Amino acid sequence: MGEGQKQGHPAYLWWNGERVRWEDATVHVTDLGWSTVGGVFEGIRAYWDDRAGELSVFRLQEHLDRLVRSMKLVRLPLDYSVAALTDAIVDLLRVNDVREDTYIRPMGYAGNTTGKRFAQVGGESHVLINTHPMASHLLTGLQYKAKISSWHRIGEDTMPPRVKNFSNYRNGQLASQEARLDGYDTAFLLDRDGKVTEAPGACVALIRGNQLITPDLTSGILESITRDALLVLAREVLGLDVVERRVDRTELYVADEVFTCGTAAEITPVVEIDHYPVGDGAIGPKTRELERVFHDVLRGREDRYAGWRTPVGVAVPA
Ligand SMILES: *Cc1c(COP(=O)(O)O)cnc(C)c1O
């Protein structure tokens, strides 16, 4: 465990091109407010493999490629290459001596916003990368009850749904808070046509017979990297027919199995929706199988998808 981790935080983070000690990474309080309205981020996970004593980052390149697209869409210049950001992340995990499941969050935001209004174009952007421990809940039996939210998902006509913009999260936050106050664990947001989009911060898939069905990329969803990986595993390992299309609300009610997915959500089985049991109201067999396969891929116990992992090299040779 790294020096800083003992104090509840890693010793270092990466900020605007440099490794910076945690306690030195401060901004002035008047910078709060507008700086992250147009800000974007990535949520990436690294998994610790006990057997090999190695930490691996999942689909690092894809996450950083998406950060480039997100920055473009919010018109923030990105002054670092994907290669430089990759090196920064690997260096950070090494110098912090990370040996546990960890969340990595690169973010780009408007720098020096003190005294400025919100609609600046061409201002300077700052980039921060920080990490914190985040244990996996795969194969722990975690399961959610969901409601259909009274809030609709943002759409192409309001906010760009496909990128990780902080402001987009207000939409999911409203749905999440409503769901929890109403006694559920999560929510599904519909679009204005009543079609299924996402859960807050996570995509949605349902299983019916031998089909895995999920809203397509023009259904107002985020371009999820986990969703993409799970579609590959469902097709290639489980032998399911994968269908990407518009999804009706009532398809969720009559599905055999439903789960949400994302970097934070991993795979989270949903066993009840609006008080309808999903299937027989327990985690279904195909979801269980997909969780097992995904777990093995993430932890490096399945060689077929090794290209999705970036080994950090914290393993110390004996
Ligand atoms: C990050 C995110 C997801 C999941 O995307 P992953 O790339 O799988 O982590 C889904 N929905 C929203 C709104 C998100 O921000």
XYZ file of C-alpha atoms and ligand atoms in Angstrom:
333
model
C 0.000 0.000 0.000
C 1.393 3.402 -0.996
C 2.451 6.017 1.500
C -0.526 8.298 0.950
C -3.104 5.531 0.777
C -2.611 5.037 4.531
C -3.974 8.563 4.966
C -7.066 7.677 2.923
C -5.792 9.020 -0.375
C -3.041 8.197 -2.854
C 0.260 10.059 -2.499
C 0.144 11.500 -6.021
C -2.199 12.622 -8.737
C -1.480 13.933 -12.199
C -2.352 17.504 -13.046
C -1.660 19.456 -16.227
C 1.264 17.376 -17.358
C 2.919 16.675 -14.037
C 2.851 14.264 -11.179
C 1.732 16.332 -8.177
C 1.594 15.477 -4.491
C -1.983 15.180 -3.254
C -1.722 18.050 -0.771
C -0.260 20.405 -3.382
C -3.138 19.974 -5.874
C -5.379 22.863 -4.869
C -7.479 25.439 -6.741
C -8.908 28.698 -5.521
C -12.467 28.386 -4.172
C -13.742 31.056 -6.596
C -12.905 28.687 -9.459
C -15.861 26.515 -8.381
C -19.049 26.818 -10.359
C -18.533 27.242 -14.055
C -15.304 25.256 -14.328
C -16.939 21.854 -14.694
C -20.278 22.743 -16.339
C -18.704 21.977 -19.692
C -16.221 19.570 -18.134
C -15.907 15.948 -19.181
C -14.379 12.903 -17.597
C -13.599 9.229 -17.899
C -14.292 6.499 -15.389
C -11.816 3.661 -15.800
C -11.198 0.629 -13.638
C -8.040 -1.252 -12.823
C -8.352 -4.750 -11.375
C -5.940 -6.468 -9.070
C -5.150 -10.103 -9.790
C -4.100 -11.832 -6.580
C -2.661 -14.845 -8.376
C -0.288 -12.956 -10.657
C 0.193 -10.062 -8.248
C -0.577 -7.729 -11.119
C -2.848 -4.738 -11.687
C -4.504 -4.361 -15.118
C -6.401 -1.400 -16.518
C -9.484 -2.348 -18.516
C -9.732 -0.926 -22.046
C -7.537 2.068 -21.284
C -7.060 3.063 -24.911
C -10.829 3.080 -25.599
C -11.481 5.228 -22.540
C -8.850 7.770 -23.548
C -10.115 7.798 -27.141
C -13.543 8.626 -25.748
C -12.051 11.414 -23.628
C -10.676 12.913 -26.844
C -14.179 12.797 -28.405
C -15.773 14.235 -25.260
C -13.302 17.149 -25.169
C -14.001 17.840 -28.817
C -17.745 17.905 -28.319
C -17.581 20.358 -25.402
C -15.017 22.478 -27.304
C -12.213 22.122 -24.784
C -8.708 21.860 -26.235
C -6.837 18.740 -25.139
C -3.142 19.473 -24.856
C -2.012 15.868 -24.260
C -1.869 12.877 -26.575
C -3.520 9.559 -25.747
C 0.005 8.121 -25.458
C 1.003 10.778 -22.907
C -2.174 10.209 -20.880
C -1.605 6.442 -20.992
C 1.910 6.915 -19.615
C 0.597 9.292 -16.959
C -1.968 6.762 -15.740
C 0.448 3.837 -15.655
C 3.025 5.996 -13.857
C 0.436 7.148 -11.306
C -0.661 3.603 -10.485
C 2.972 2.554 -10.084
C 4.123 5.481 -7.983
C 1.075 5.108 -5.741
C 1.881 1.394 -5.490
C -1.737 0.439 -6.158
C -2.489 -3.179 -5.280
C -6.269 -3.245 -5.139
C -9.238 -2.654 -7.435
C -9.108 1.013 -8.316
C -11.107 3.671 -10.122
C -9.198 6.079 -12.354
C -10.805 9.388 -13.239
C -9.244 11.633 -15.840
C -11.152 14.876 -16.265
C -10.902 17.919 -18.486
C -12.396 21.230 -17.407
C -12.167 24.960 -18.015
C -9.155 26.428 -16.246
C -8.932 29.826 -14.540
C -12.640 30.583 -14.595
C -12.518 33.040 -11.697
C -14.327 36.193 -12.728
C -15.331 34.744 -16.100
C -18.765 33.893 -17.412
C -19.800 30.421 -18.438
C -19.860 30.622 -22.228
C -16.140 31.062 -22.902
C -14.937 29.442 -26.110
C -11.264 28.760 -26.644
C -10.332 29.265 -23.026
C -7.682 27.128 -21.415
C -8.461 23.619 -20.308
C -6.965 21.778 -17.397
C -6.623 18.032 -17.068
C -6.597 16.108 -13.805
C -6.164 12.389 -13.254
C -6.863 10.951 -9.836
C -7.462 7.460 -8.510
C -9.233 5.906 -5.574
C -9.929 2.360 -4.397
C -13.161 0.816 -5.705
C -13.863 -2.823 -4.943
C -15.560 -4.968 -7.557
C -19.049 -6.244 -6.733
C -19.053 -8.901 -9.450
C -20.198 -12.340 -8.206
C -21.179 -10.910 -4.790
C -24.910 -11.357 -5.393
C -25.582 -7.610 -5.514
C -29.010 -7.074 -7.063
C -31.203 -4.051 -7.608
C -34.876 -3.147 -7.629
C -35.697 -0.469 -10.150
C -38.474 1.904 -11.062
C -39.219 3.698 -14.288
C -38.242 7.275 -13.554
C -40.636 10.176 -13.931
C -37.622 12.037 -15.373
C -36.882 11.595 -19.058
C -33.355 11.049 -20.330
C -31.641 14.018 -21.956
C -31.658 13.781 -25.749
C -29.755 15.027 -28.770
C -32.013 18.094 -28.827
C -30.942 19.210 -25.343
C -27.591 17.838 -24.143
C -25.200 15.465 -25.960
C -26.029 12.126 -24.312
C -23.170 10.110 -25.791
C -20.291 11.716 -23.880
C -19.339 11.887 -20.225
C -20.111 15.530 -19.490
C -20.503 16.367 -15.795
C -23.625 18.406 -16.480
C -25.354 15.369 -17.961
C -25.145 13.803 -14.540
C -27.765 16.141 -13.126
C -30.288 14.183 -15.187
C -29.265 10.824 -13.724
C -28.956 12.320 -10.250
C -32.584 13.447 -10.310
C -33.705 9.965 -11.340
C -31.464 8.258 -8.812
C -32.584 10.408 -5.906
C -36.241 9.946 -6.813
C -35.763 6.165 -7.002
C -34.015 5.940 -3.625
C -36.534 8.154 -1.883
C -39.255 5.913 -3.290
C -37.566 2.788 -1.907
C -35.837 1.476 -5.049
C -32.137 1.075 -5.776
C -32.033 2.544 -9.244
C -34.153 3.877 -12.086
C -34.608 3.465 -15.818
C -35.033 6.634 -17.804
C -37.218 6.680 -20.906
C -36.905 9.081 -23.812
C -39.800 11.272 -24.883
C -41.187 8.481 -27.079
C -41.371 6.212 -24.058
C -38.441 4.053 -25.196
C -35.860 2.759 -22.756
C -32.538 4.615 -22.642
C -30.361 4.051 -19.562
C -30.110 3.850 -15.829
C -28.226 6.714 -14.110
C -24.595 6.243 -15.160
C -25.167 2.767 -16.578
C -26.524 1.130 -19.723
C -29.300 -1.446 -19.756
C -29.673 -4.877 -21.316
C -32.377 -7.501 -21.138
C -32.363 -11.187 -21.948
C -35.311 -12.921 -23.520
C -34.892 -16.495 -24.678
C -31.598 -16.666 -26.519
C -31.525 -12.947 -27.275
C -29.670 -10.204 -25.450
C -31.432 -6.948 -26.313
C -30.093 -3.471 -25.577
C -30.983 0.074 -26.707
C -28.893 1.026 -29.750
C -26.370 3.876 -29.851
C -28.944 6.312 -31.274
C -31.352 5.709 -28.382
C -29.889 8.592 -26.350
C -27.392 6.424 -24.499
C -23.788 7.010 -23.583
C -21.283 5.178 -25.804
C -20.451 2.687 -23.078
C -17.269 0.648 -23.253
C -18.592 -1.955 -20.815
C -21.723 -2.419 -22.903
C -19.548 -2.956 -25.945
C -17.405 -5.557 -24.138
C -20.437 -7.401 -22.803
C -22.034 -7.588 -26.240
C -18.862 -9.273 -27.501
C -18.784 -11.721 -24.566
C -22.514 -12.469 -24.827
C -22.105 -13.306 -28.508
C -18.745 -15.057 -28.492
C -18.735 -16.834 -25.142
C -22.394 -17.305 -24.205
C -23.584 -17.783 -27.797
C -26.485 -15.337 -27.422
C -28.013 -13.411 -30.317
C -27.205 -9.770 -29.608
C -29.802 -7.259 -30.776
C -29.274 -3.482 -30.616
C -32.490 -1.571 -31.239
C -35.151 0.650 -29.673
C -36.531 -1.015 -26.538
C -40.043 -0.652 -25.114
C -40.750 -0.082 -21.439
C -42.923 -3.195 -21.185
C -40.175 -5.366 -22.659
C -38.385 -4.803 -19.364
C -41.387 -6.114 -17.433
C -41.613 -9.350 -19.433
C -37.880 -10.003 -19.810
C -36.316 -13.184 -18.409
C -33.345 -11.240 -17.066
C -32.323 -7.572 -16.869
C -29.067 -5.952 -15.829
C -27.367 -2.587 -15.899
C -23.754 -2.233 -16.955
C -20.964 0.314 -16.896
C -17.505 0.813 -15.478
C -18.852 1.589 -12.002
C -21.932 -0.657 -12.340
C -19.892 -3.529 -13.855
C -22.844 -5.912 -14.253
C -25.619 -5.196 -11.781
C -28.560 -7.623 -12.014
C -32.011 -6.035 -11.714
C -34.515 -8.442 -10.201
C -37.626 -6.278 -9.883
C -38.978 -3.353 -11.932
C -42.020 -1.353 -10.845
C -42.887 -4.292 -8.552
C -42.879 -6.777 -11.424
C -40.421 -9.584 -10.652
C -37.918 -9.953 -13.485
C -38.120 -13.630 -14.487
C -38.615 -15.407 -11.182
C -37.282 -12.437 -9.209
C -33.750 -13.784 -8.689
C -30.498 -13.272 -10.598
C -30.894 -15.240 -13.837
C -28.536 -17.952 -15.120
C -27.306 -16.060 -18.192
C -26.544 -12.930 -16.179
C -24.640 -15.083 -13.687
C -22.651 -16.684 -16.481
C -21.891 -13.305 -18.055
C -20.735 -11.999 -14.654
C -18.383 -14.945 -14.279
C -16.897 -14.555 -17.755
C -16.550 -10.774 -17.362
C -14.886 -11.226 -13.974
C -12.351 -13.664 -15.467
C -11.585 -11.285 -18.321
C -11.104 -8.301 -15.989
C -8.856 -10.194 -13.597
C -6.728 -11.743 -16.294
C -7.981 -15.295 -15.836
C -9.253 -15.537 -19.383
C -6.611 -15.143 -22.052
C -8.862 -14.659 -25.039
C -9.467 -10.969 -24.366
C -5.998 -10.083 -23.074
C -5.885 -7.202 -25.569
C -8.444 -5.373 -23.416
C -6.021 -5.203 -20.485
C -3.068 -2.910 -19.889
C -0.790 -4.489 -17.272
C 0.608 -1.802 -14.987
C 3.735 -3.718 -14.034
C 3.453 -3.385 -10.275
C 4.246 -7.103 -10.028
C 7.588 -7.524 -8.328
C 9.518 -10.457 -9.761
C 10.377 -13.017 -7.040
C -19.998 6.171 -17.971
C -21.434 6.028 -18.270
C -21.992 4.803 -18.660
C -21.175 3.545 -18.756
O -20.129 3.676 -19.672
P -18.832 2.786 -19.538
O -17.962 3.203 -20.653
O -19.254 1.368 -19.672
O -18.268 3.067 -18.195
C -23.320 4.775 -18.967
N -24.096 5.874 -18.889
C -23.612 7.064 -18.521
C -24.509 8.242 -18.462
C -22.266 7.180 -18.202
O -21.780 8.365 -17.847
